[in-house]
Amino acid sequence: MPDITVGEYLLRRLRELDIEHVFGVPGDYNLGFLDQVIDFPGLDWVGTCNELDAGYAADGYSRLRGAAAVVTTFGVGELSAVNAVAGSYAESVPVVAVTGMPATAVAAAGTPVHHTLMDGEYDHFGRMFAEVTVARATLTADNAPAEIDRVLRALRRHRRPVHLNLPTDVVLARVPAPTAPLPAADAPTDPELLRAFLDAAAHLLEGARTVSVLAGHEADRHGLRGPLADLLDSAPVRAAVYSTGKGVVDEHAPGFAGVYTGEFSAKPARAAVEDADCLILAGAPVTDTVTGGFTHHFPVGRTIELRPCRATVDRAEFTGVVMADALRALTGLIHKMRLPEPTGYGQPAGAPRRADEPQPTRGTEAEALTQDQLWAAVGDFLPEASVLVAEQGTAFFGAQELPLPRDARFVGQPMWGSIGYTLPATLGTQLAAPERRSVLVIGDGSLQLTAQELGTMARHSLPPVVVVINNDGYTVERAIHGATAAYNDIASWDYTALPAAFGGGDRCVTRRVTTPAELADAFSLAVATPDRLVLIEAVLPRDDAPELLTALADRFAEQNDYGA
């Protein structure tokens, strides 16, 4: 096998991870590597307006593709991206962060070159990345193949970010080409360990009449869509999801009970989770935003928890059990139990409405638009197999209870909650799955952090639908604290003018809507222009917020303890 450059070795491995786009910003320490990115077959360079946005875009891309890559320059560039990488770490999103750094000899000598702290220390920033990655390495001509493979194996195993420092002189160093593909993400669970887990689960399930599953974000990242569908197809099991796991279970499945948010859940989801004789937690760690501020109530002593690389049955832990293996084993066990069909749960939250049920009001032609009407219209518009992206705030909590069409995906960031995340993330989702139209709902305050990536979307001729909720500031923060405080105010922008200002030209269409009728017309325009970016500015009252957000805001205000 002929020698290749270190840069090419890394790019070959990225293609193995199904990465077709590399996000980032050029800087003098990464330009040699970017030459190779541009020339590499099957890879496209996507330059963003700043490194933070590149990291957000990579995060969104990875949620649909399973991995992504972002390239920055040393110091100033990588530190701009580190917030995005931290969000990927918090929400278990696999991203390869590549930093172009000064040449090996320059770093070894401690030369005070630009983008350093001028103290001769070259590992300051790498140590910062160590806190938000599962593996990192500084590549040399000698260690590059082994270290690249080690780091990428960690990314696959843990489904979290990794970091590679790539010095300018190492990019073109010659190394042997890879002779075998990267190993699979997870080795099969040891049969004896899996048998011990299954024995404990069988004992817990003995006599159970109702079994439910609660799925979270780790179920999505660790490939449990198929195993969850198999479970629901083979046994009368109820399934609920955290908001972070929305879309990982088919919301049209007979056993789907809705989104679980602790005490703020709709009755079907709460009953499915809290009243089950046995609850299976599938990649569903407990956090405040997904449990209604820790108001969850799981069946005591009747819970099986599946997490990456371990499973727990009541208090017995089985380290080394792969989640997918455990879920498949449980499916076989539960199938043999012949459970009765569950009754008494009522209509699942998120299930399609019956024809005889009252429909959400769509409003009259002259009536001012409300949150309820907005979400009813979004639900009417969403195409099958689309990607709904919802910014943390009013958008996320409105989308949480919105029924998803078949084969749709949902993207949000409720645990890290970095506002502005979703606009660049939508750039990533639309590139990751061009056959799926991405539909973003984002607040005006969040949009103002990352609005310039509308230009990047237009430059790449991408056709997402972007709904901007113009409600005059940070409504989510007003709901928690400071309803009239100046710090929750923002500048008033002409949002429909932004695509043109960012170079969109005739690749974009925009509408400003203030009534339900105007919103319906705007969505009709989006249907008629599937090849163009459509931005809809929806003007809403300042204090109008989804009911779930209002309830959770009171809970978070209590947790923060700011007083009256």
XYZ file of C-alpha atoms in Angstrom:
564
model
C 0.000 0.000 0.000
C 1.592 3.347 -1.048
C 2.254 6.109 1.457
C -0.177 8.996 1.765
C -0.096 12.276 3.679
C -1.328 12.547 7.266
C -3.998 14.938 6.024
C -5.260 12.379 3.526
C -5.167 9.625 6.155
C -7.446 11.686 8.401
C -9.794 12.555 5.540
C -10.102 8.901 4.530
C -11.135 8.063 8.063
C -13.674 10.917 8.100
C -15.269 9.546 4.939
C -15.537 6.160 6.670
C -17.697 7.935 9.268
C -20.079 8.991 6.446
C -18.899 12.599 6.620
C -19.294 14.428 3.296
C -18.995 18.038 4.497
C -16.341 19.703 6.657
C -17.290 22.916 8.468
C -14.972 25.657 9.626
C -13.126 28.916 9.069
C -9.697 29.272 7.399
C -6.677 30.450 9.353
C -2.985 30.397 8.486
C -2.350 27.295 10.621
C -4.963 25.164 8.836
C -4.631 26.294 5.207
C -2.417 23.377 4.160
C -4.989 20.944 5.492
C -7.825 22.843 3.816
C -6.011 22.411 0.473
C -6.377 18.679 0.995
C -10.018 18.966 2.078
C -10.851 20.866 -1.107
C -9.098 18.270 -3.295
C -10.405 15.159 -1.536
C -13.040 13.195 -3.519
C -16.432 13.033 -1.827
C -15.791 15.900 0.608
C -17.099 19.468 0.417
C -15.761 22.406 2.402
C -18.428 24.562 4.081
C -16.965 27.823 5.297
C -19.105 29.537 7.919
C -19.078 33.099 9.198
C -17.330 32.179 12.445
C -16.023 29.130 14.253
C -18.855 28.975 16.797
C -21.360 28.653 13.969
C -19.166 25.996 12.332
C -19.331 23.956 15.531
C -23.105 24.355 15.741
C -23.455 23.311 12.089
C -21.307 20.241 12.707
C -23.499 19.345 15.687
C -26.672 19.505 13.593
C -25.012 17.520 10.799
C -23.892 14.800 13.196
C -27.372 14.344 14.671
C -28.541 13.106 11.279
C -25.332 11.500 9.938
C -23.797 10.062 13.105
C -20.569 12.097 12.924
C -19.286 15.473 11.738
C -16.059 17.462 11.481
C -15.128 21.076 12.211
C -11.758 22.645 11.373
C -10.396 25.782 13.049
C -7.097 27.513 13.531
C -5.058 27.539 16.737
C -6.118 29.619 19.760
C -8.507 32.234 18.487
C -10.364 29.851 16.197
C -10.596 26.790 18.406
C -11.659 28.805 21.442
C -14.460 30.333 19.400
C -15.679 26.793 18.648
C -15.280 25.323 22.125
C -18.766 26.354 23.308
C -20.291 24.408 20.427
C -18.091 21.402 21.181
C -19.150 21.570 24.839
C -22.784 21.444 23.735
C -22.037 18.388 21.613
C -20.382 16.765 24.625
C -23.334 17.530 26.920
C -25.836 16.107 24.434
C -23.732 13.131 23.219
C -23.133 14.305 19.653
C -20.036 12.901 17.866
C -17.959 15.762 16.395
C -14.313 15.650 15.307
C -12.722 19.012 16.159
C -9.509 19.532 14.173
C -7.206 22.404 15.122
C -4.512 23.551 12.719
C -1.592 24.499 14.968
C 1.933 25.934 14.544
C 4.696 23.641 13.290
C 6.122 21.013 15.634
C 9.516 22.728 15.990
C 7.882 26.094 16.719
C 5.768 24.587 19.490
C 8.680 22.587 20.921
C 10.782 25.756 21.144
C 7.956 27.693 22.819
C 8.277 30.454 20.227
C 5.860 33.314 21.012
C 4.007 33.345 17.681
C 0.587 34.870 16.985
C -2.564 33.211 18.358
C -0.637 31.979 21.419
C -0.668 33.479 24.908
C 2.964 34.564 24.391
C 4.186 32.437 27.291
C 5.763 29.573 25.337
C 3.046 27.120 26.419
C 1.249 25.389 23.543
C -1.140 23.092 25.391
C -3.371 25.652 27.123
C -6.157 25.252 24.610
C -5.796 21.496 24.269
C -6.332 21.155 28.004
C -9.512 23.199 27.649
C -10.739 20.757 25.017
C -9.847 17.846 27.283
C -12.772 18.852 29.509
C -15.343 18.562 26.688
C -14.034 15.642 24.628
C -13.596 11.904 25.214
C -10.192 11.696 23.497
C -7.594 14.072 22.091
C -4.144 13.964 20.507
C -1.464 16.186 19.045
C -0.379 14.484 15.844
C 3.226 13.879 14.779
C 4.676 12.248 11.700
C 5.347 9.137 13.790
C 2.115 8.761 15.750
C -0.520 10.101 13.331
C -2.098 6.854 12.020
C -2.290 5.204 15.446
C -3.536 8.351 17.222
C -6.122 9.229 14.567
C -7.536 5.719 14.789
C -7.490 5.696 18.599
C -9.292 9.017 18.847
C -11.911 8.126 16.233
C -12.576 4.791 17.927
C -13.334 6.743 21.103
C -15.719 9.005 19.183
C -17.565 5.961 17.841
C -17.695 4.193 21.164
C -18.834 7.109 23.311
C -20.749 9.157 20.685
C -19.143 12.336 21.942
C -16.638 14.878 20.558
C -12.907 14.329 20.107
C -10.065 16.756 19.393
C -7.030 16.537 17.114
C -4.178 19.059 16.947
C -2.698 18.999 13.432
C 0.600 20.935 13.152
C 1.345 22.620 9.827
C 4.396 20.434 9.122
C 2.594 17.188 9.940
C -0.187 17.717 7.363
C 2.083 16.691 4.470
C 4.155 14.071 6.311
C 4.013 10.655 4.628
C 2.490 7.678 6.448
C 1.229 4.248 5.381
C -2.348 4.231 4.119
C -4.892 2.435 6.311
C -5.095 -1.274 5.560
C -8.397 -1.987 7.344
C -11.513 -0.005 8.207
C -12.127 1.400 11.655
C -13.684 -1.219 13.929
C -17.393 -1.152 14.691
C -18.587 1.214 17.396
C -19.432 -1.472 19.925
C -18.111 -4.979 20.349
C -20.917 -7.480 21.063
C -21.788 -7.900 24.721
C -20.153 -10.881 26.414
C -22.793 -13.659 26.241
C -22.451 -14.596 29.908
C -22.817 -10.977 30.997
C -25.858 -10.542 28.767
C -27.370 -13.740 30.197
C -26.860 -12.492 33.759
C -28.533 -9.197 32.877
C -31.432 -11.009 31.242
C -31.896 -13.292 34.256
C -32.146 -10.261 36.547
C -34.560 -8.553 34.140
C -36.721 -11.677 33.945
C -36.970 -11.745 37.747
C -38.001 -8.065 37.821
C -40.547 -8.554 35.043
C -42.110 -11.599 36.665
C -45.806 -10.925 37.220
C -45.728 -7.544 35.418
C -48.941 -6.682 33.594
C -47.773 -3.410 32.053
C -44.357 -2.522 30.627
C -43.356 0.903 29.317
C -40.272 2.381 27.689
C -38.994 5.928 28.195
C -36.437 6.933 25.544
C -34.005 9.845 25.652
C -31.259 11.344 23.517
C -28.787 8.508 24.066
C -31.256 6.125 22.421
C -30.985 8.204 19.275
C -27.183 8.535 19.359
C -26.591 4.835 20.067
C -28.726 3.436 17.285
C -31.841 2.301 19.146
C -34.442 3.420 16.584
C -34.642 -0.032 15.044
C -34.606 -1.995 18.324
C -37.281 0.294 19.815
C -39.494 -0.217 16.756
C -39.002 -3.979 17.042
C -40.060 -3.893 20.689
C -43.234 -1.925 19.976
C -44.070 -4.162 17.013
C -43.658 -7.407 18.954
C -45.329 -6.643 22.292
C -48.102 -4.423 23.736
C -45.663 -1.977 25.303
C -46.254 1.728 25.880
C -43.519 4.152 24.830
C -42.906 7.717 25.935
C -39.967 9.968 25.145
C -38.136 12.813 26.758
C -38.104 15.949 24.632
C -34.493 15.022 23.812
C -35.676 11.696 22.391
C -38.561 13.100 20.352
C -38.653 11.366 16.991
C -36.692 8.286 18.080
C -40.043 6.457 18.439
C -42.680 6.528 15.697
C -45.355 8.861 17.060
C -47.967 7.037 14.977
C -47.225 3.683 16.647
C -50.184 2.321 18.679
C -48.093 2.249 21.860
C -46.844 5.849 21.687
C -47.979 7.805 24.760
C -46.293 11.168 24.159
C -43.541 13.329 25.620
C -42.776 12.861 29.320
C -41.870 15.994 31.305
C -42.482 14.935 34.883
C -45.487 16.543 36.541
C -46.029 18.739 33.480
C -46.696 15.782 31.188
C -50.009 15.100 29.522
C -51.980 12.333 31.220
C -51.179 9.514 28.738
C -47.415 10.008 28.990
C -47.466 10.395 32.742
C -49.599 7.298 33.229
C -47.441 5.239 30.860
C -44.248 6.125 32.731
C -45.340 6.385 36.347
C -47.962 3.630 36.553
C -46.081 0.905 34.701
C -45.345 -2.353 36.498
C -41.912 -2.146 34.856
C -40.270 0.893 33.246
C -37.372 0.542 30.812
C -35.261 3.707 30.614
C -33.567 3.564 27.195
C -30.743 6.106 27.012
C -32.732 8.485 29.197
C -30.552 10.173 31.843
C -32.340 12.458 34.292
C -31.832 16.212 33.783
C -33.904 19.202 34.852
C -35.203 20.359 31.462
C -36.493 16.927 30.408
C -38.087 15.981 33.726
C -39.933 19.193 34.460
C -37.346 20.408 36.950
C -36.874 16.944 38.513
C -40.594 16.388 39.061
C -40.396 12.877 37.575
C -41.779 9.845 39.381
C -40.357 6.515 38.232
C -41.666 3.198 39.620
C -39.532 2.471 42.689
C -37.743 -0.878 42.454
C -39.350 -1.638 39.085
C -36.974 0.100 36.671
C -34.499 -1.262 34.130
C -32.047 1.374 32.943
C -30.028 1.067 29.734
C -27.098 3.468 29.369
C -23.999 3.439 27.172
C -21.854 0.434 28.134
C -23.915 -0.531 31.188
C -27.335 -1.668 32.288
C -29.050 -1.564 35.680
C -31.874 -3.757 36.922
C -33.248 -2.138 40.060
C -29.933 -1.736 41.977
C -27.912 -4.439 40.207
C -25.458 -2.998 37.663
C -24.054 -4.864 34.652
C -21.062 -2.947 33.289
C -20.200 -3.719 29.687
C -23.705 -4.410 28.395
C -24.300 -2.686 25.038
C -27.639 -0.829 24.947
C -28.800 -2.288 21.630
C -27.955 -5.825 22.754
C -29.821 -5.328 26.025
C -32.909 -3.922 24.294
C -33.034 -6.765 21.786
C -32.733 -9.305 24.607
C -35.526 -7.575 26.526
C -37.691 -7.572 23.409
C -37.456 -11.358 23.174
C -38.198 -11.725 26.862
C -41.194 -9.376 26.841
C -42.572 -10.943 23.662
C -42.816 -14.286 25.467
C -44.710 -12.724 28.402
C -47.932 -12.230 26.379
C -48.814 -8.976 28.078
C -52.417 -7.753 27.815
C -53.125 -4.752 25.626
C -52.801 -1.598 27.784
C -56.029 0.253 28.457
C -57.128 3.437 30.144
C -54.398 5.731 28.860
C -56.567 7.772 26.535
C -55.347 9.520 23.410
C -51.525 9.732 23.382
C -50.073 13.219 23.320
C -48.590 13.625 19.885
C -50.869 11.097 18.173
C -52.838 12.212 15.119
C -56.180 13.759 16.057
C -59.389 11.891 15.291
C -61.754 13.423 12.759
C -64.400 13.989 15.440
C -62.031 15.782 17.821
C -62.002 19.586 18.121
C -59.185 20.986 16.008
C -56.928 23.812 17.223
C -58.364 27.106 16.106
C -56.726 28.505 12.970
C -58.154 31.988 13.610
C -59.922 34.495 11.397
C -58.361 36.521 8.616
C -57.967 39.683 10.704
C -57.238 38.082 14.074
C -53.784 38.627 15.601
C -51.594 35.525 15.494
C -51.080 33.503 18.700
C -48.674 30.774 19.767
C -51.397 28.116 19.559
C -52.270 29.149 16.015
C -48.623 29.250 15.010
C -48.011 25.675 16.132
C -51.235 24.428 14.571
C -50.036 25.904 11.266
C -46.535 24.431 11.641
C -48.110 21.036 12.287
C -50.304 21.367 9.184
C -47.282 22.267 7.062
C -44.624 19.783 8.212
C -43.916 17.331 5.376
C -43.283 13.650 5.964
C -39.599 12.843 6.526
C -38.856 16.494 7.330
C -36.512 17.734 10.059
C -38.106 19.987 12.667
C -35.472 22.135 14.389
C -36.606 24.118 17.441
C -34.578 26.749 19.260
C -34.434 26.569 23.041
C -37.129 28.894 24.379
C -40.705 29.393 23.222
C -39.943 27.482 20.015
C -38.691 24.347 21.751
C -41.551 24.110 24.202
C -44.096 24.730 21.484
C -42.555 22.045 19.278
C -42.261 19.524 22.102
C -45.961 18.606 21.977
C -46.335 18.956 18.213
C -47.135 15.620 16.521
C -44.370 14.692 14.094
C -45.258 13.309 10.668
C -43.997 9.880 9.683
C -40.238 9.423 9.419
C -39.628 12.977 10.662
C -36.669 13.983 12.804
C -36.519 16.473 15.647
C -33.497 18.559 16.644
C -33.197 20.743 19.727
C -30.648 21.458 22.436
C -32.542 21.571 25.752
C -29.719 20.351 27.995
C -26.891 22.659 26.885
C -29.373 25.337 25.783
C -26.992 27.684 23.947
C -29.215 30.250 22.271
C -28.533 30.819 18.596
C -27.554 27.167 18.154
C -30.343 26.133 15.826
C -29.789 28.426 12.813
C -26.281 27.058 12.096
C -27.488 23.603 13.178
C -30.118 23.844 10.432
C -27.322 24.539 7.957
C -25.884 21.235 9.161
C -29.120 19.246 9.059
C -29.995 20.427 5.550
C -26.564 19.437 4.225
C -26.619 16.134 6.115
C -30.001 15.119 4.665
C -30.742 17.130 1.501
C -33.677 14.834 0.729
C -35.379 16.010 3.960
C -36.501 19.623 4.183
C -35.394 21.236 7.426
C -37.965 23.453 9.135
C -36.530 25.768 11.781
C -38.586 27.655 14.359
C -36.439 30.203 16.195
C -37.025 33.217 18.424
C -35.957 36.709 17.439
C -33.459 36.978 20.287
C -31.766 33.706 19.400
C -31.665 34.535 15.685
C -29.718 37.696 16.367
C -26.762 35.655 17.668
C -26.145 33.679 14.476
C -28.253 35.305 11.725
C -25.326 35.638 9.319
C -25.462 31.925 8.483
C -28.545 32.700 6.394
C -25.930 33.844 3.893
C -24.113 30.507 4.072
C -27.378 28.664 3.484
C -28.086 30.815 0.435
C -24.524 30.454 -0.886
C -24.987 26.682 -0.887
C -28.511 26.974 -2.388
C -30.134 25.257 0.577
C -33.958 25.312 0.909
C -34.872 25.224 4.627
C -37.945 26.972 5.961
C -37.039 29.412 8.750
C -39.860 30.670 10.975
C -38.748 33.611 13.111
C -40.941 34.202 16.166
C -40.858 37.978 16.556
C -42.172 38.519 20.076
C -39.976 41.459 20.991
C -37.199 39.938 23.044
C -36.336 37.042 25.311
C -39.789 35.721 26.158
C -38.436 32.589 27.831
C -36.339 34.708 30.179
C -39.242 37.083 30.824
C -41.325 34.065 31.863
C -38.663 32.995 34.372
C -37.632 36.377 35.766
C -37.616 40.049 34.791
C -40.806 40.268 32.732
C -40.275 43.987 32.071
C -36.532 44.201 32.711
C -34.388 45.974 30.139
C -31.948 43.061 29.936
C -34.654 40.976 28.242
C -35.109 43.535 25.465
C -33.420 43.305 22.063
C -32.995 45.553 19.031
C -35.864 45.637 16.561
C -34.676 44.154 13.239
C -36.248 43.957 9.804
C -36.047 40.160 9.691
C -37.444 39.755 6.194
C -34.618 41.950 4.881
C -31.886 39.691 6.271
C -31.598 37.114 3.465
C -31.072 39.852 0.886
C -28.600 41.657 3.143
C -26.626 38.418 3.473
C -26.499 37.845 -0.286
C -29.482 35.540 -0.713
C -30.807 37.195 -3.858
C -33.432 35.194 -5.735
C -32.477 32.036 -3.827
C -34.636 33.228 -0.912
C -38.222 34.350 -0.405
C -39.569 36.095 2.690
C -42.898 36.970 4.254
C -43.928 38.918 7.368
C -47.150 37.620 8.905
C -49.355 38.945 11.682
C -52.526 36.855 11.245
C -53.326 33.149 10.871
C -54.461 33.690 7.286
C -51.184 35.356 6.342
C -49.241 32.520 7.983
C -51.224 29.922 6.016
C -50.417 31.801 2.813
C -46.725 31.923 3.740
C -46.613 28.162 4.280
C -48.379 27.679 0.940
C -45.578 29.704 -0.610
C -43.039 27.422 1.093
C -44.764 24.398 -0.446
C -44.664 26.064 -3.869
C -40.932 26.879 -3.590
C -39.252 23.662 -2.410
C -35.908 24.690 -3.913
C -35.527 28.022 -2.106
C -34.869 29.241 1.411
C -38.119 30.585 2.850
C -38.009 32.956 5.830
C -41.302 33.718 7.591
C -41.358 36.421 10.255
C -44.293 35.594 12.552
C -45.238 38.533 14.761
C -46.603 37.376 18.123
C -47.525 39.115 21.401
C -44.594 39.607 23.752
C -46.028 37.594 26.647
C -47.740 34.835 24.674
C -45.926 31.585 25.449
C -46.691 27.858 25.183
C -48.413 26.487 28.284
C -45.575 24.061 28.987
C -43.022 26.861 28.974
C -45.110 28.944 31.375
C -45.389 26.023 33.794
C -41.696 25.137 33.582
C -40.667 28.787 33.913
C -42.334 28.913 37.316
C -40.432 25.766 38.296
C -37.078 27.138 37.121
C -37.741 30.447 38.877
C -38.284 28.489 42.072
C -35.032 26.554 41.527
C -33.062 29.752 40.868
C -34.459 31.325 44.048
C -34.214 34.961 42.955
C -36.978 35.933 45.353
C -39.953 38.089 44.493
